[in-house]
mmCIF file of C-alpha atoms in Angstrom:
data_model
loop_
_atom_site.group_PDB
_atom_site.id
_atom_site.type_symbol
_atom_site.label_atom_id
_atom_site.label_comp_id
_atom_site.label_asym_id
_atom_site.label_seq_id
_atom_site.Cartn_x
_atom_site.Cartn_y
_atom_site.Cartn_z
ATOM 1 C CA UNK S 291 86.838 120.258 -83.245
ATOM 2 C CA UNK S 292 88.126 119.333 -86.951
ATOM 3 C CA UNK S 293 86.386 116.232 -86.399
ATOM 4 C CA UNK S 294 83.063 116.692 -84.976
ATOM 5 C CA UNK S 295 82.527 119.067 -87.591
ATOM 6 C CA UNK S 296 83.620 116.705 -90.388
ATOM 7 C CA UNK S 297 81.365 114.298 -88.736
ATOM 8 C CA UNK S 298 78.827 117.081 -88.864
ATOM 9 C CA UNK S 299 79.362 117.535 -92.619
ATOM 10 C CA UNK S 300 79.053 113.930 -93.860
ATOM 11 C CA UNK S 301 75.656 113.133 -91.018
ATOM 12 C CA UNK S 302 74.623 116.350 -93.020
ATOM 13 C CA UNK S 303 75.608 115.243 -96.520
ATOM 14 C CA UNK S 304 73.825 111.776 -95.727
ATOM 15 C CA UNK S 305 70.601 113.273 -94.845
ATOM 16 C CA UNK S 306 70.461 115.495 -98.002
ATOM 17 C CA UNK S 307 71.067 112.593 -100.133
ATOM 18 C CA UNK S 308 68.398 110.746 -98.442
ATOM 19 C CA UNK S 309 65.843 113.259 -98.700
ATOM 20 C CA UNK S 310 66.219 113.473 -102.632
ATOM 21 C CA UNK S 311 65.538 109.714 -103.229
ATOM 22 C CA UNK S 312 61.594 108.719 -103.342
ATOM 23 C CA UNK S 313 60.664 105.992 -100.546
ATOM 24 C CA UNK S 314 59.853 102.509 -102.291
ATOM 25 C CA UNK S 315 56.974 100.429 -101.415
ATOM 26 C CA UNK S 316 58.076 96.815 -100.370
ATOM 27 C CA UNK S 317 55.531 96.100 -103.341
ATOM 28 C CA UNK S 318 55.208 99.078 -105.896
ATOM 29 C CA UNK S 319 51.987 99.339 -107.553
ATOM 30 C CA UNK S 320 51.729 99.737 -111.312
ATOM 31 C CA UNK S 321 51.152 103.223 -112.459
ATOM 32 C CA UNK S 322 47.632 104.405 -113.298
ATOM 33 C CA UNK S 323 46.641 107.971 -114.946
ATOM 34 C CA UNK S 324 44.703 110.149 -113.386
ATOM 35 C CA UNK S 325 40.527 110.075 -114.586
ATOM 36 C CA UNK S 326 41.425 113.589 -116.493
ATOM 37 C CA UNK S 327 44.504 115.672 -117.479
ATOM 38 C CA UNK S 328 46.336 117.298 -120.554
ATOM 39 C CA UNK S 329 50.031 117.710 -121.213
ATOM 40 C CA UNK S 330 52.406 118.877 -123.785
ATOM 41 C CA UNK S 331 54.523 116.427 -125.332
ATOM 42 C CA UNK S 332 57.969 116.050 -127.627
ATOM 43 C CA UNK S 333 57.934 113.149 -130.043
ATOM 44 C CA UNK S 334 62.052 112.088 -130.272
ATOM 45 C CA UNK S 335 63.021 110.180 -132.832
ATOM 46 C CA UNK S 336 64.466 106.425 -131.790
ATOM 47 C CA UNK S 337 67.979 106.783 -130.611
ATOM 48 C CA UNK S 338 67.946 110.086 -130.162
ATOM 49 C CA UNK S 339 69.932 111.278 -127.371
ATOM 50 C CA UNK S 340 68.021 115.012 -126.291
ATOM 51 C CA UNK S 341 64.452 116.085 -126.430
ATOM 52 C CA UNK S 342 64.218 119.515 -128.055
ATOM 53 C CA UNK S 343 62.433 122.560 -126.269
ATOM 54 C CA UNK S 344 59.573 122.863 -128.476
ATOM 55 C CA UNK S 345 56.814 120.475 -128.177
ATOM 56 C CA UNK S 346 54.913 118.987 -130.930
ATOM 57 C CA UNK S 347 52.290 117.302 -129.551
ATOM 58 C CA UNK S 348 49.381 118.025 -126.792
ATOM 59 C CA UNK S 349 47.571 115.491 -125.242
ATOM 60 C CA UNK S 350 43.915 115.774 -123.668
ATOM 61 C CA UNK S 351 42.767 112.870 -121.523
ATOM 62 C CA UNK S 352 39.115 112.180 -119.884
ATOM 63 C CA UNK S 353 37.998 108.624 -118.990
ATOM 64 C CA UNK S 354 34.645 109.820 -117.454
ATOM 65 C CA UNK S 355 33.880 111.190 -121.385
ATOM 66 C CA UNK S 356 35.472 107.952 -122.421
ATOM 67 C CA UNK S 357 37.656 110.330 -124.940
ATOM 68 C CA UNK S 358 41.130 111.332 -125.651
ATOM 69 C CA UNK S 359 42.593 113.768 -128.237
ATOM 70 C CA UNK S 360 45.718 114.188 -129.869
ATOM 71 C CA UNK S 361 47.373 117.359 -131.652
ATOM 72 C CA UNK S 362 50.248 117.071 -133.277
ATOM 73 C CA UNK S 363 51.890 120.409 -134.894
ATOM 74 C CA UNK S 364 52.746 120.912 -138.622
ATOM 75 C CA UNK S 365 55.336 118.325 -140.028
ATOM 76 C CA UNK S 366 54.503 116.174 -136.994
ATOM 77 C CA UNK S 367 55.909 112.003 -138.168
ATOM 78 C CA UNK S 368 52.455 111.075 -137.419
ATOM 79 C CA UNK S 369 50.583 113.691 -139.638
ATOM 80 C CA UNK S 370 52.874 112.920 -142.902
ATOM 81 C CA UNK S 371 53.144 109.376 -142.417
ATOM 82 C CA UNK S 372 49.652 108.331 -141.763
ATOM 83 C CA UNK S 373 47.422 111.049 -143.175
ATOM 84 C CA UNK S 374 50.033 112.603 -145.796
ATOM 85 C CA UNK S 375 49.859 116.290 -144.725
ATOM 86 C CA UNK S 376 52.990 118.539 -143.044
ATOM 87 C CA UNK S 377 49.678 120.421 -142.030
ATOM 88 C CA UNK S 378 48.744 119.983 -138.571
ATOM 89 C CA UNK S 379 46.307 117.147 -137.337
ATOM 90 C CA UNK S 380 44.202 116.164 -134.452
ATOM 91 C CA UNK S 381 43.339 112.381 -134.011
ATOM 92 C CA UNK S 382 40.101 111.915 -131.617
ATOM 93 C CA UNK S 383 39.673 108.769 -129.675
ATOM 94 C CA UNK S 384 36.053 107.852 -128.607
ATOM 95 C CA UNK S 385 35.051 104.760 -126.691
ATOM 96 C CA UNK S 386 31.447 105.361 -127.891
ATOM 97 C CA UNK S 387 29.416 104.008 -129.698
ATOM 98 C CA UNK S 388 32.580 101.781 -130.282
ATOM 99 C CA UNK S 389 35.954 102.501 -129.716
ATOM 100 C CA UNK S 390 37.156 104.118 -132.714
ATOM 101 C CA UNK S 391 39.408 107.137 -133.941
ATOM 102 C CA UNK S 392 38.704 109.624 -136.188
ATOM 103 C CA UNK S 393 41.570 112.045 -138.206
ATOM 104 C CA UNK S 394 41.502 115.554 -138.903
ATOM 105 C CA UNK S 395 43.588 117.941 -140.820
ATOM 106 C CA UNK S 396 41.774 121.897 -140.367
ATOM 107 C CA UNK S 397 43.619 123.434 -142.957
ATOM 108 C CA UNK S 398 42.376 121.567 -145.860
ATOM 109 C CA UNK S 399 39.143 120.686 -143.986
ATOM 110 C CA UNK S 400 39.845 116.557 -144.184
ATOM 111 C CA UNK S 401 37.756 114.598 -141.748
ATOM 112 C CA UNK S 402 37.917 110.939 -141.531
ATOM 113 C CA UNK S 403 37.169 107.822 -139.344
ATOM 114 C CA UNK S 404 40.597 106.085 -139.114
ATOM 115 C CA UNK S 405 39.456 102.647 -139.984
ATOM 116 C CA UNK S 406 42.933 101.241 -139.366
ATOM 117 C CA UNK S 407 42.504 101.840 -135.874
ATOM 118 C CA UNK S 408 38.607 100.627 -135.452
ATOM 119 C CA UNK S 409 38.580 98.599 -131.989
ATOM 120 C CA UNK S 410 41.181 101.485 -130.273
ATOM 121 C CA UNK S 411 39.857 104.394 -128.160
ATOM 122 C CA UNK S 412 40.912 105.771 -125.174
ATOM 123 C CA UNK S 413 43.079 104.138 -122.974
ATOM 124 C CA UNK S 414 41.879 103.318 -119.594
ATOM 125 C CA UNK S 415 43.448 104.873 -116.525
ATOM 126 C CA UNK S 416 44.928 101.563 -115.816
ATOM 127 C CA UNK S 417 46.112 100.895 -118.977
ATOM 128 C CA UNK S 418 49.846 99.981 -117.526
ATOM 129 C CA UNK S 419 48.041 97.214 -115.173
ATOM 130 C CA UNK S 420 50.703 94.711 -116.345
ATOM 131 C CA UNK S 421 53.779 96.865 -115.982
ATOM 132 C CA UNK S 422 56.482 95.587 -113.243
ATOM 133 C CA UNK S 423 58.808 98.350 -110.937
ATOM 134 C CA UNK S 424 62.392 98.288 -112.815
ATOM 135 C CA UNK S 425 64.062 100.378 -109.784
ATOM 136 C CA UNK S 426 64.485 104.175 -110.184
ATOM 137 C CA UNK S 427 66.471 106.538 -111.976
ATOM 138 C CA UNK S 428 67.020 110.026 -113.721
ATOM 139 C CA UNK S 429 64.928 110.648 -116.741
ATOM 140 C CA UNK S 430 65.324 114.827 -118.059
ATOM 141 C CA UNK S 431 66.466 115.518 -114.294
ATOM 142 C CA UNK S 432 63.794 114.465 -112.581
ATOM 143 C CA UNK S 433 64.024 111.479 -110.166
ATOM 144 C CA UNK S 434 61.601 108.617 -111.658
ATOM 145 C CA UNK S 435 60.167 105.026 -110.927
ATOM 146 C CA UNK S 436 60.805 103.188 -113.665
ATOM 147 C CA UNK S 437 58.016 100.371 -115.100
ATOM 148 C CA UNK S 438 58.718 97.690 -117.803
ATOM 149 C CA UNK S 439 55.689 95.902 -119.648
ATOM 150 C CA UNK S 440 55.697 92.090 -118.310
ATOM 151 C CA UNK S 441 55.485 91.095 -122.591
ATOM 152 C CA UNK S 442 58.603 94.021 -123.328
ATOM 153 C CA UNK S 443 56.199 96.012 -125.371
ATOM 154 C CA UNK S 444 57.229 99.121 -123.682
ATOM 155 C CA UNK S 445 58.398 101.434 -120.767
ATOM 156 C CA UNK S 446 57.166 104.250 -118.965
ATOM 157 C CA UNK S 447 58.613 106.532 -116.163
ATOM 158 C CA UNK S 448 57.086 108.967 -113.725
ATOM 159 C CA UNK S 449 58.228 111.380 -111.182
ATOM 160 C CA UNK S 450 58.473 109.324 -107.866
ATOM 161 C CA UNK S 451 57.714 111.804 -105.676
ATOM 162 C CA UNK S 452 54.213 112.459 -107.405
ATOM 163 C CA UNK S 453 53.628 110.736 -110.435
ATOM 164 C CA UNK S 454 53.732 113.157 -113.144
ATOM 165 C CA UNK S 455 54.318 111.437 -116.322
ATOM 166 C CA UNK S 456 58.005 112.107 -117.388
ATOM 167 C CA UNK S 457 58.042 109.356 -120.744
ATOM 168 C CA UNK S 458 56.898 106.686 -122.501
ATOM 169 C CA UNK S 459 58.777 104.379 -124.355
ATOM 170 C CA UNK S 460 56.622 101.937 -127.085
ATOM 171 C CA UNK S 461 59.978 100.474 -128.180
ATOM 172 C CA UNK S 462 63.730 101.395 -128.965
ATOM 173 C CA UNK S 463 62.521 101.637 -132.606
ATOM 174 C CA UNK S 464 59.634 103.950 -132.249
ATOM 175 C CA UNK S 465 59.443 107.444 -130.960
ATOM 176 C CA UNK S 466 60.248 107.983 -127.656
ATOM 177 C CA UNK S 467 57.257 109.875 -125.723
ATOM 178 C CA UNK S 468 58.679 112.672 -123.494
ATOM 179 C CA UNK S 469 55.919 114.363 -121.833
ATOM 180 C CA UNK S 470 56.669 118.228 -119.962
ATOM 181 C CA UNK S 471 55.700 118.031 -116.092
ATOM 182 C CA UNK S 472 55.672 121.996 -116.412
ATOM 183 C CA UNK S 473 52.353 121.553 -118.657
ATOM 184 C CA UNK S 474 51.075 118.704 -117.087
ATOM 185 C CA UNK S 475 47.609 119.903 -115.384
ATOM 186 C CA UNK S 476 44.696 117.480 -113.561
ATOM 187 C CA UNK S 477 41.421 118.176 -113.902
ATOM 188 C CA UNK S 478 38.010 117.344 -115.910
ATOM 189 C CA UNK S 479 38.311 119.160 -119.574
ATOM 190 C CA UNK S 480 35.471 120.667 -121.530
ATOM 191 C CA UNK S 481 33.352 118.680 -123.494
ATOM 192 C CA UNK S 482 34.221 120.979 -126.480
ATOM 193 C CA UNK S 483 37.230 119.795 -126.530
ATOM 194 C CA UNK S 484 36.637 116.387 -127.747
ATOM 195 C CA UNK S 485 33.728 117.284 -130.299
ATOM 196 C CA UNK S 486 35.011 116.607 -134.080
ATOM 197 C CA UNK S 487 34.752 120.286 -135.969
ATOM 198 C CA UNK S 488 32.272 121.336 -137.884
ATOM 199 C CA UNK S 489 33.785 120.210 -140.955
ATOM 200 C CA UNK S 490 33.309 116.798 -139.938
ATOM 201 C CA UNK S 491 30.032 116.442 -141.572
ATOM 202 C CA UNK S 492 29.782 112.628 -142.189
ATOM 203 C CA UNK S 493 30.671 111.955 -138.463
#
């Protein structure tokens, strides 16, 4: 009796274990995003080893507009560094007329195209075309694939079981991208969303 139910307990065991670990294709497919989607984000700074609980940064994401915008809250890395505020900014990414990127800062009313950036707008769904399977592991306790960039410019993981974006790495010496599947919502966003303020009046 001691045995069979030992046996019992490890055929039991087994099956749990398998249950948690995502089924890989005999040839995984690189990632793509979805055509439309927002998510919360937390900029980490290179090396660091935890991701605090506030984000910093929300993402909005439509191909079909051919647009993408960025927020990034007050003292954001990317706010002070490039556009010399602790104020928080919004950088806009159109892929008409031409891909280009414009900057704004609403509490001082600055609104600028980022010439520094003229040839960049949205990325395309399949942006991570050329991104190879690296196996699978844990990534902030959630069970990813893990994809490599065939040229090592960076990494991205995603939950294996659906996809969600979990983080993107451009490089061990940049921030590290770590995106909060709680937030993370599919679906076309208002056009509103992605029209420059009214402050922008040389747009």
């Amino acid at each position: 009796a001691d045995t069979t139910t030992m046996r019992s307990v490890v055929v039991v065991a087994a099956a749990v274990v398998v249950a948690a670990l995502c089924a890989v294709a005999a040839d995984p497919v690189s990632p793509a995003w979805p055509d439309a989607f927002e998510v919360w984000i937390s900029f980490v700074a290179p090396g660091a080893t935890t991701v605090g609980a506030d984000h910093d940064t929300h993402l909005y994401y439509d191909w079909s507009k051919l647009a993408q915008r960025i927020d990034h809250a007050a003292g954001h890395s990317e706010c002070t560094k490039h556009y010399n505020t602790s104020a928080p900014c919004s950088l806009y990414f159109y892929g008409l007329p031409t891909s280009q990127v414009w900057a704004t800062v609403p509490s001082t009313k600055y609104c600028a195209r980022d010439h520094s950036m003229d040839g960049i707008g949205p990325l395309p769904p399949t942006w991570m075309t050329w991104f190879e399977w690296a196996g699978q592991e844990k990534m902030s306790g959630v069970l990813c694939d893990h994809w490599k960039a065939v040229n090592d410019t960076g990494e991205y993981w995603d939950d294996c079981t659906d996809a969600t974006p979990i983080r993107w790495s451009p490089g061990d010496k940049k921030d590290q991208w770590y995106f909060d599947p709680s937030t993370y919502v599919i679906g076309e966003l208002s056009t509103s969303l992605f029209k420059l303020p009214d402050f922008c009046t040389d747009a």
